[in-house]
Amino acid sequence: MKHILFIIGSLRKESFNRQLAHEAEKLLAGVAEVTYLDYTDVPFINQDIEHPAPAAVVRIRETVAQADGIWIFTPEYNFSYPGHLKNLLDWLSRPVVPNDYATPTVINGKKVTLSGAGGQMATGKCREKLTELLTFIKADVMAAPQTGVTLNAEAWSEGRMILTDAQRTALKEQAEAFVKFLG
Ligand SMILES: Cc1cc2nc3c(=O)[nH]c(=O)nc-3n(C[C@H](O)[C@H](O)[C@H](O)COP(=O)(O)O)c2cc1C
C-alpha cells in the first residue's frame, strides 16, 4: 500500500484544512496509508543553523523521504501560502551536505497534490503560487484535479466544515487520481 504524507498548512487546532484532510483520510482508507507531518517544532530557516541540521529538520526530512507522496491541505494567506509552509518547504529544498547541489534533495521528484479550504477564491491563488514554488524546488506536482473549498457561512460561524456532495466527490476524485499518479 502506498504511503501518503499529509501536510496541513494551518497551525490552528480546529483548522478547516485539517478537517478537510480528515475527510480525505477517510476516503483513502484501505487504499493508502496516511500519516500527518508535525512540523510545529521546525525553526525559522537561518543559514547560521543550517549545518548540522536541527533535530526537527532531520526528522521532517526523513519523514518526507519515506513517503511515496505528499498531500498538502492549506489555507490561503493574503493571496498566497502561509509563511510557516514556505519555511518548511525552504528547509526541504536545501542540500543535506553543505554546498552539495548534485545530490537530489528530499523534495526532488516527490509527488505532491494540493487542496485547500478558504474564502471566495477557494484557495486558488495559494495553490497556483504553491505549484510555482514546488515546481521550482523540483517536486512533481499533480496539476489536476485539485480540491478547493469555499467555506460557507455556517462553517465560519460554527467552526465546523460540512462538505457538500460535490465537494466530497471532488475530494474522492482527487484521492483516486493521486493514488494512480503515485503508480
Ligand atoms: C493572515 C491571514 C490572511 C488571510 N488571507 C486570506 C486570503 O487571501 N484568502 C482567503 O480565502 N482567506 C484568507 N484568510 C482567511 C482564512 O481562509 C481562514 O482564516 C481559514 O479559516 C484558515 O484556514 P484554517 O481554518 O485551516 O486555519 C486569511 C487568514 C489569515 C490569518
PDB file of C-alpha atoms and ligand atoms in Angstrom:
ATOM      1  CA  MET A   1       0.000   0.000   0.000  1.00  0.00           C
ATOM      2  CA  LYS A   2       1.277   3.494  -0.840  1.00  0.00           C
ATOM      3  CA  HIS A   3       2.147   5.868   1.993  1.00  0.00           C
ATOM      4  CA  ILE A   4       0.827   9.419   1.667  1.00  0.00           C
ATOM      5  CA  LEU A   5       2.152  12.105   3.985  1.00  0.00           C
ATOM      6  CA  PHE A   6      -0.406  14.804   4.796  1.00  0.00           C
ATOM      7  CA  ILE A   7       0.873  18.317   5.402  1.00  0.00           C
ATOM      8  CA  ILE A   8      -1.565  20.828   6.893  1.00  0.00           C
ATOM      9  CA  GLY A   9      -0.750  24.436   6.073  1.00  0.00           C
ATOM     10  CA  SER A  10      -2.517  25.712   9.189  1.00  0.00           C
ATOM     11  CA  LEU A  11      -1.251  25.564  12.764  1.00  0.00           C
ATOM     12  CA  ARG A  12      -4.755  26.200  14.142  1.00  0.00           C
ATOM     13  CA  LYS A  13      -6.153  23.374  16.275  1.00  0.00           C
ATOM     14  CA  GLU A  14      -9.656  23.490  14.764  1.00  0.00           C
ATOM     15  CA  SER A  15      -8.331  24.232  11.284  1.00  0.00           C
ATOM     16  CA  PHE A  16     -10.795  23.760   8.415  1.00  0.00           C
ATOM     17  CA  ASN A  17      -7.919  22.454   6.351  1.00  0.00           C
ATOM     18  CA  ARG A  18      -7.207  19.815   8.987  1.00  0.00           C
ATOM     19  CA  GLN A  19     -10.907  18.905   8.854  1.00  0.00           C
ATOM     20  CA  LEU A  20     -10.616  18.595   5.065  1.00  0.00           C
ATOM     21  CA  ALA A  21      -7.593  16.337   5.498  1.00  0.00           C
ATOM     22  CA  HIS A  22      -9.555  14.087   7.851  1.00  0.00           C
ATOM     23  CA  GLU A  23     -12.237  13.725   5.169  1.00  0.00           C
ATOM     24  CA  ALA A  24      -9.584  12.788   2.610  1.00  0.00           C
ATOM     25  CA  GLU A  25      -8.063  10.302   5.049  1.00  0.00           C
ATOM     26  CA  LYS A  26     -11.437   8.554   5.321  1.00  0.00           C
ATOM     27  CA  LEU A  27     -11.668   8.364   1.525  1.00  0.00           C
ATOM     28  CA  LEU A  28      -8.211   6.753   1.355  1.00  0.00           C
ATOM     29  CA  ALA A  29      -8.967   4.073   3.959  1.00  0.00           C
ATOM     30  CA  GLY A  30      -7.855   0.682   2.669  1.00  0.00           C
ATOM     31  CA  VAL A  31      -6.267   2.303  -0.391  1.00  0.00           C
ATOM     32  CA  ALA A  32      -3.292   4.164   1.054  1.00  0.00           C
ATOM     33  CA  GLU A  33      -1.620   4.578   4.431  1.00  0.00           C
ATOM     34  CA  VAL A  34      -1.899   8.143   5.716  1.00  0.00           C
ATOM     35  CA  THR A  35       0.295   9.937   8.255  1.00  0.00           C
ATOM     36  CA  TYR A  36       0.429  13.609   9.227  1.00  0.00           C
ATOM     37  CA  LEU A  37       3.609  15.675   9.333  1.00  0.00           C
ATOM     38  CA  ASP A  38       4.108  17.501  12.617  1.00  0.00           C
ATOM     39  CA  TYR A  39       6.397  20.421  11.812  1.00  0.00           C
ATOM     40  CA  THR A  40       5.474  22.774  14.653  1.00  0.00           C
ATOM     41  CA  ASP A  41       8.987  22.491  16.122  1.00  0.00           C
ATOM     42  CA  VAL A  42      10.831  23.368  12.893  1.00  0.00           C
ATOM     43  CA  PRO A  43      12.741  26.645  13.424  1.00  0.00           C
ATOM     44  CA  PHE A  44      12.784  29.567  11.005  1.00  0.00           C
ATOM     45  CA  ILE A  45      15.349  28.857   8.348  1.00  0.00           C
ATOM     46  CA  ASN A  46      18.626  30.561   9.140  1.00  0.00           C
ATOM     47  CA  GLN A  47      21.858  29.628   7.399  1.00  0.00           C
ATOM     48  CA  ASP A  48      23.713  30.060  10.687  1.00  0.00           C
ATOM     49  CA  ILE A  49      21.977  26.903  11.974  1.00  0.00           C
ATOM     50  CA  GLU A  50      21.713  25.012   8.672  1.00  0.00           C
ATOM     51  CA  HIS A  51      24.603  22.586   9.284  1.00  0.00           C
ATOM     52  CA  PRO A  52      24.371  20.376  11.175  1.00  0.00           C
ATOM     53  CA  ALA A  53      20.621  20.466  10.629  1.00  0.00           C
ATOM     54  CA  PRO A  54      18.457  20.913  13.751  1.00  0.00           C
ATOM     55  CA  ALA A  55      16.920  17.646  15.028  1.00  0.00           C
ATOM     56  CA  ALA A  56      13.412  18.712  13.920  1.00  0.00           C
ATOM     57  CA  VAL A  57      14.684  19.292  10.388  1.00  0.00           C
ATOM     58  CA  VAL A  58      16.438  15.910  10.287  1.00  0.00           C
ATOM     59  CA  ARG A  59      13.167  14.303  11.396  1.00  0.00           C
ATOM     60  CA  ILE A  60      10.951  16.026   8.797  1.00  0.00           C
ATOM     61  CA  ARG A  61      13.448  15.257   6.022  1.00  0.00           C
ATOM     62  CA  GLU A  62      13.435  11.560   6.962  1.00  0.00           C
ATOM     63  CA  THR A  63       9.633  11.537   7.118  1.00  0.00           C
ATOM     64  CA  VAL A  64       9.338  13.175   3.702  1.00  0.00           C
ATOM     65  CA  ALA A  65      11.951  10.841   2.185  1.00  0.00           C
ATOM     66  CA  GLN A  66       9.977   7.798   3.349  1.00  0.00           C
ATOM     67  CA  ALA A  67       6.650   8.949   1.864  1.00  0.00           C
ATOM     68  CA  ASP A  68       5.507   7.883  -1.608  1.00  0.00           C
ATOM     69  CA  GLY A  69       3.645  11.153  -1.992  1.00  0.00           C
ATOM     70  CA  ILE A  70       2.568  14.314  -0.198  1.00  0.00           C
ATOM     71  CA  TRP A  71      -0.916  15.805   0.015  1.00  0.00           C
ATOM     72  CA  ILE A  72      -0.931  19.428   1.146  1.00  0.00           C
ATOM     73  CA  PHE A  73      -4.119  20.940   2.618  1.00  0.00           C
ATOM     74  CA  THR A  74      -3.596  24.619   3.122  1.00  0.00           C
ATOM     75  CA  PRO A  75      -5.399  27.888   3.741  1.00  0.00           C
ATOM     76  CA  GLU A  76      -4.668  30.928   1.611  1.00  0.00           C
ATOM     77  CA  TYR A  77      -2.997  33.818   3.436  1.00  0.00           C
ATOM     78  CA  ASN A  78      -3.194  37.127   1.553  1.00  0.00           C
ATOM     79  CA  PHE A  79      -3.495  35.510  -1.874  1.00  0.00           C
ATOM     80  CA  SER A  80      -0.543  33.219  -1.200  1.00  0.00           C
ATOM     81  CA  TYR A  81       0.648  30.336   1.016  1.00  0.00           C
ATOM     82  CA  PRO A  82       1.240  30.715   4.771  1.00  0.00           C
ATOM     83  CA  GLY A  83       4.760  31.671   5.836  1.00  0.00           C
ATOM     84  CA  HIS A  84       5.297  28.601   8.015  1.00  0.00           C
ATOM     85  CA  LEU A  85       4.556  26.353   4.998  1.00  0.00           C
ATOM     86  CA  LYS A  86       7.115  28.278   2.934  1.00  0.00           C
ATOM     87  CA  ASN A  87       9.596  27.866   5.797  1.00  0.00           C
ATOM     88  CA  LEU A  88       9.033  24.110   5.836  1.00  0.00           C
ATOM     89  CA  LEU A  89       9.486  23.851   2.060  1.00  0.00           C
ATOM     90  CA  ASP A  90      12.592  26.046   2.210  1.00  0.00           C
ATOM     91  CA  TRP A  91      14.192  23.569   4.629  1.00  0.00           C
ATOM     92  CA  LEU A  92      13.213  20.650   2.371  1.00  0.00           C
ATOM     93  CA  SER A  93      14.738  22.400  -0.648  1.00  0.00           C
ATOM     94  CA  ARG A  94      18.235  22.672   0.829  1.00  0.00           C
ATOM     95  CA  PRO A  95      21.162  20.257   0.410  1.00  0.00           C
ATOM     96  CA  VAL A  96      21.784  17.945   3.347  1.00  0.00           C
ATOM     97  CA  VAL A  97      25.561  18.202   2.908  1.00  0.00           C
ATOM     98  CA  PRO A  98      26.881  21.798   2.745  1.00  0.00           C
ATOM     99  CA  ASN A  99      27.247  23.033  -0.848  1.00  0.00           C
ATOM    100  CA  ASP A 100      26.359  19.637  -2.309  1.00  0.00           C
ATOM    101  CA  TYR A 101      23.961  20.685  -5.039  1.00  0.00           C
ATOM    102  CA  ALA A 102      24.481  17.466  -7.018  1.00  0.00           C
ATOM    103  CA  THR A 103      22.691  15.079  -4.646  1.00  0.00           C
ATOM    104  CA  PRO A 104      18.903  15.402  -5.010  1.00  0.00           C
ATOM    105  CA  THR A 105      17.102  16.931  -2.021  1.00  0.00           C
ATOM    106  CA  VAL A 106      14.284  15.025  -0.284  1.00  0.00           C
ATOM    107  CA  ILE A 107      11.651  17.084  -2.132  1.00  0.00           C
ATOM    108  CA  ASN A 108      13.219  16.483  -5.553  1.00  0.00           C
ATOM    109  CA  GLY A 109      10.872  14.334  -7.655  1.00  0.00           C
ATOM    110  CA  LYS A 110       8.427  13.904  -4.760  1.00  0.00           C
ATOM    111  CA  LYS A 111       4.852  13.571  -5.986  1.00  0.00           C
ATOM    112  CA  VAL A 112       2.556  16.219  -4.500  1.00  0.00           C
ATOM    113  CA  THR A 113      -1.127  17.078  -4.691  1.00  0.00           C
ATOM    114  CA  LEU A 114      -2.865  20.201  -3.369  1.00  0.00           C
ATOM    115  CA  SER A 115      -6.174  21.052  -1.706  1.00  0.00           C
ATOM    116  CA  GLY A 116      -7.412  23.951   0.344  1.00  0.00           C
ATOM    117  CA  ALA A 117     -10.339  25.434   2.215  1.00  0.00           C
ATOM    118  CA  GLY A 118     -10.815  29.177   2.493  1.00  0.00           C
ATOM    119  CA  GLY A 119     -12.752  32.184   1.223  1.00  0.00           C
ATOM    120  CA  GLN A 120     -14.235  33.118  -2.150  1.00  0.00           C
ATOM    121  CA  MET A 121     -11.166  32.069  -4.161  1.00  0.00           C
ATOM    122  CA  ALA A 122     -11.309  28.578  -2.605  1.00  0.00           C
ATOM    123  CA  THR A 123      -7.507  28.967  -2.095  1.00  0.00           C
ATOM    124  CA  GLY A 124      -6.972  29.127  -5.880  1.00  0.00           C
ATOM    125  CA  LYS A 125      -4.278  31.816  -5.685  1.00  0.00           C
ATOM    126  CA  CYS A 126      -2.484  29.946  -2.936  1.00  0.00           C
ATOM    127  CA  ARG A 127      -2.484  26.694  -4.898  1.00  0.00           C
ATOM    128  CA  GLU A 128      -1.272  28.487  -8.013  1.00  0.00           C
ATOM    129  CA  LYS A 129       1.669  30.050  -6.176  1.00  0.00           C
ATOM    130  CA  LEU A 130       2.388  26.840  -4.281  1.00  0.00           C
ATOM    131  CA  THR A 131       2.559  24.966  -7.583  1.00  0.00           C
ATOM    132  CA  GLU A 132       5.097  27.503  -8.842  1.00  0.00           C
ATOM    133  CA  LEU A 133       7.193  27.128  -5.684  1.00  0.00           C
ATOM    134  CA  LEU A 134       7.018  23.321  -5.609  1.00  0.00           C
ATOM    135  CA  THR A 135       7.922  23.117  -9.296  1.00  0.00           C
ATOM    136  CA  PHE A 136      10.901  25.403  -8.686  1.00  0.00           C
ATOM    137  CA  ILE A 137      12.196  23.088  -5.939  1.00  0.00           C
ATOM    138  CA  LYS A 138      11.691  20.142  -8.351  1.00  0.00           C
ATOM    139  CA  ALA A 139       8.699  18.437  -6.722  1.00  0.00           C
ATOM    140  CA  ASP A 140       6.418  16.577  -9.133  1.00  0.00           C
ATOM    141  CA  VAL A 141       3.057  18.343  -8.710  1.00  0.00           C
ATOM    142  CA  MET A 142      -0.123  16.691  -9.967  1.00  0.00           C
ATOM    143  CA  ALA A 143      -1.662  19.671 -11.808  1.00  0.00           C
ATOM    144  CA  ALA A 144      -5.228  18.365 -11.679  1.00  0.00           C
ATOM    145  CA  PRO A 145      -7.560  17.542 -10.133  1.00  0.00           C
ATOM    146  CA  GLN A 146      -7.266  19.712  -7.040  1.00  0.00           C
ATOM    147  CA  THR A 147      -9.977  20.426  -4.478  1.00  0.00           C
ATOM    148  CA  GLY A 148     -10.762  23.985  -3.471  1.00  0.00           C
ATOM    149  CA  VAL A 149     -13.446  24.533  -0.849  1.00  0.00           C
ATOM    150  CA  THR A 150     -15.156  27.883  -0.323  1.00  0.00           C
ATOM    151  CA  LEU A 151     -16.266  27.788   3.295  1.00  0.00           C
ATOM    152  CA  ASN A 152     -19.922  28.631   3.829  1.00  0.00           C
ATOM    153  CA  ALA A 153     -21.422  30.968   6.442  1.00  0.00           C
ATOM    154  CA  GLU A 154     -22.190  28.056   8.744  1.00  0.00           C
ATOM    155  CA  ALA A 155     -18.577  26.921   8.756  1.00  0.00           C
ATOM    156  CA  TRP A 156     -17.365  30.422   9.656  1.00  0.00           C
ATOM    157  CA  SER A 157     -19.937  30.805  12.465  1.00  0.00           C
ATOM    158  CA  GLU A 158     -19.828  27.238  13.880  1.00  0.00           C
ATOM    159  CA  GLY A 159     -16.168  26.463  13.183  1.00  0.00           C
ATOM    160  CA  ARG A 160     -17.197  23.176  11.616  1.00  0.00           C
ATOM    161  CA  MET A 161     -16.901  22.410   7.935  1.00  0.00           C
ATOM    162  CA  ILE A 162     -19.513  20.222   6.307  1.00  0.00           C
ATOM    163  CA  LEU A 163     -18.697  19.294   2.737  1.00  0.00           C
ATOM    164  CA  THR A 164     -21.348  19.399   0.029  1.00  0.00           C
ATOM    165  CA  ASP A 165     -21.818  16.259  -2.068  1.00  0.00           C
ATOM    166  CA  ALA A 166     -19.990  17.962  -4.942  1.00  0.00           C
ATOM    167  CA  GLN A 167     -17.033  18.857  -2.712  1.00  0.00           C
ATOM    168  CA  ARG A 168     -16.848  15.311  -1.322  1.00  0.00           C
ATOM    169  CA  THR A 169     -16.954  13.902  -4.864  1.00  0.00           C
ATOM    170  CA  ALA A 170     -14.155  16.269  -5.909  1.00  0.00           C
ATOM    171  CA  LEU A 171     -12.048  15.125  -2.958  1.00  0.00           C
ATOM    172  CA  LYS A 172     -12.718  11.471  -3.798  1.00  0.00           C
ATOM    173  CA  GLU A 173     -11.737  12.028  -7.430  1.00  0.00           C
ATOM    174  CA  GLN A 174      -8.561  13.742  -6.318  1.00  0.00           C
ATOM    175  CA  ALA A 175      -7.732  10.875  -3.931  1.00  0.00           C
ATOM    176  CA  GLU A 176      -8.224   8.306  -6.701  1.00  0.00           C
ATOM    177  CA  ALA A 177      -6.235  10.347  -9.220  1.00  0.00           C
ATOM    178  CA  PHE A 178      -3.364  10.809  -6.772  1.00  0.00           C
ATOM    179  CA  VAL A 179      -3.128   7.099  -5.941  1.00  0.00           C
ATOM    180  CA  LYS A 180      -2.914   6.464  -9.723  1.00  0.00           C
ATOM    181  CA  PHE A 181      -0.345   9.276 -10.076  1.00  0.00           C
ATOM    182  CA  LEU A 182       1.793   7.508  -7.441  1.00  0.00           C
ATOM    183  CA  GLY A 183       1.834   4.494  -9.776  1.00  0.00           C
TER     184      GLY A 183
HETATM  185  C1  LIG B   1      -3.007  36.246   7.682  1.00  0.00           C
HETATM  186  C2  LIG B   1      -4.268  35.741   7.052  1.00  0.00           C
HETATM  187  C3  LIG B   1      -4.542  36.053   5.742  1.00  0.00           C
HETATM  188  C4  LIG B   1      -5.677  35.537   5.111  1.00  0.00           C
HETATM  189  N1  LIG B   1      -5.863  35.751   3.770  1.00  0.00           N
HETATM  190  C5  LIG B   1      -6.815  35.064   3.110  1.00  0.00           C
HETATM  191  C6  LIG B   1      -6.878  35.063   1.672  1.00  0.00           C
HETATM  192  O1  LIG B   1      -6.098  35.700   0.985  1.00  0.00           O
HETATM  193  N2  LIG B   1      -7.834  34.305   1.084  1.00  0.00           N
HETATM  194  C7  LIG B   1      -8.709  33.543   1.810  1.00  0.00           C
HETATM  195  O2  LIG B   1      -9.542  32.837   1.231  1.00  0.00           O
HETATM  196  N3  LIG B   1      -8.704  33.548   3.158  1.00  0.00           N
HETATM  197  C8  LIG B   1      -7.766  34.267   3.821  1.00  0.00           C
HETATM  198  N4  LIG B   1      -7.696  34.210   5.203  1.00  0.00           N
HETATM  199  C9  LIG B   1      -8.766  33.546   5.946  1.00  0.00           C
HETATM  200  C10 LIG B   1      -8.552  32.048   6.014  1.00  0.00           C
HETATM  201  O3  LIG B   1      -9.085  31.457   4.862  1.00  0.00           O
HETATM  202  C11 LIG B   1      -9.271  31.481   7.249  1.00  0.00           C
HETATM  203  O4  LIG B   1      -8.699  32.039   8.405  1.00  0.00           O
HETATM  204  C12 LIG B   1      -9.219  29.980   7.309  1.00  0.00           C
HETATM  205  O5  LIG B   1     -10.058  29.537   8.309  1.00  0.00           O
HETATM  206  C13 LIG B   1      -7.826  29.487   7.589  1.00  0.00           C
HETATM  207  O6  LIG B   1      -7.769  28.090   7.440  1.00  0.00           O
HETATM  208  P1  LIG B   1      -7.722  27.077   8.687  1.00  0.00           P
HETATM  209  O7  LIG B   1      -9.140  27.029   9.228  1.00  0.00           O
HETATM  210  O8  LIG B   1      -7.311  25.786   8.091  1.00  0.00           O
HETATM  211  O9  LIG B   1      -6.756  27.631   9.688  1.00  0.00           O
HETATM  212  C14 LIG B   1      -6.591  34.742   5.846  1.00  0.00           C
HETATM  213  C15 LIG B   1      -6.315  34.466   7.198  1.00  0.00           C
HETATM  214  C16 LIG B   1      -5.182  34.937   7.791  1.00  0.00           C
HETATM  215  C17 LIG B   1      -4.882  34.572   9.226  1.00  0.00           C
END
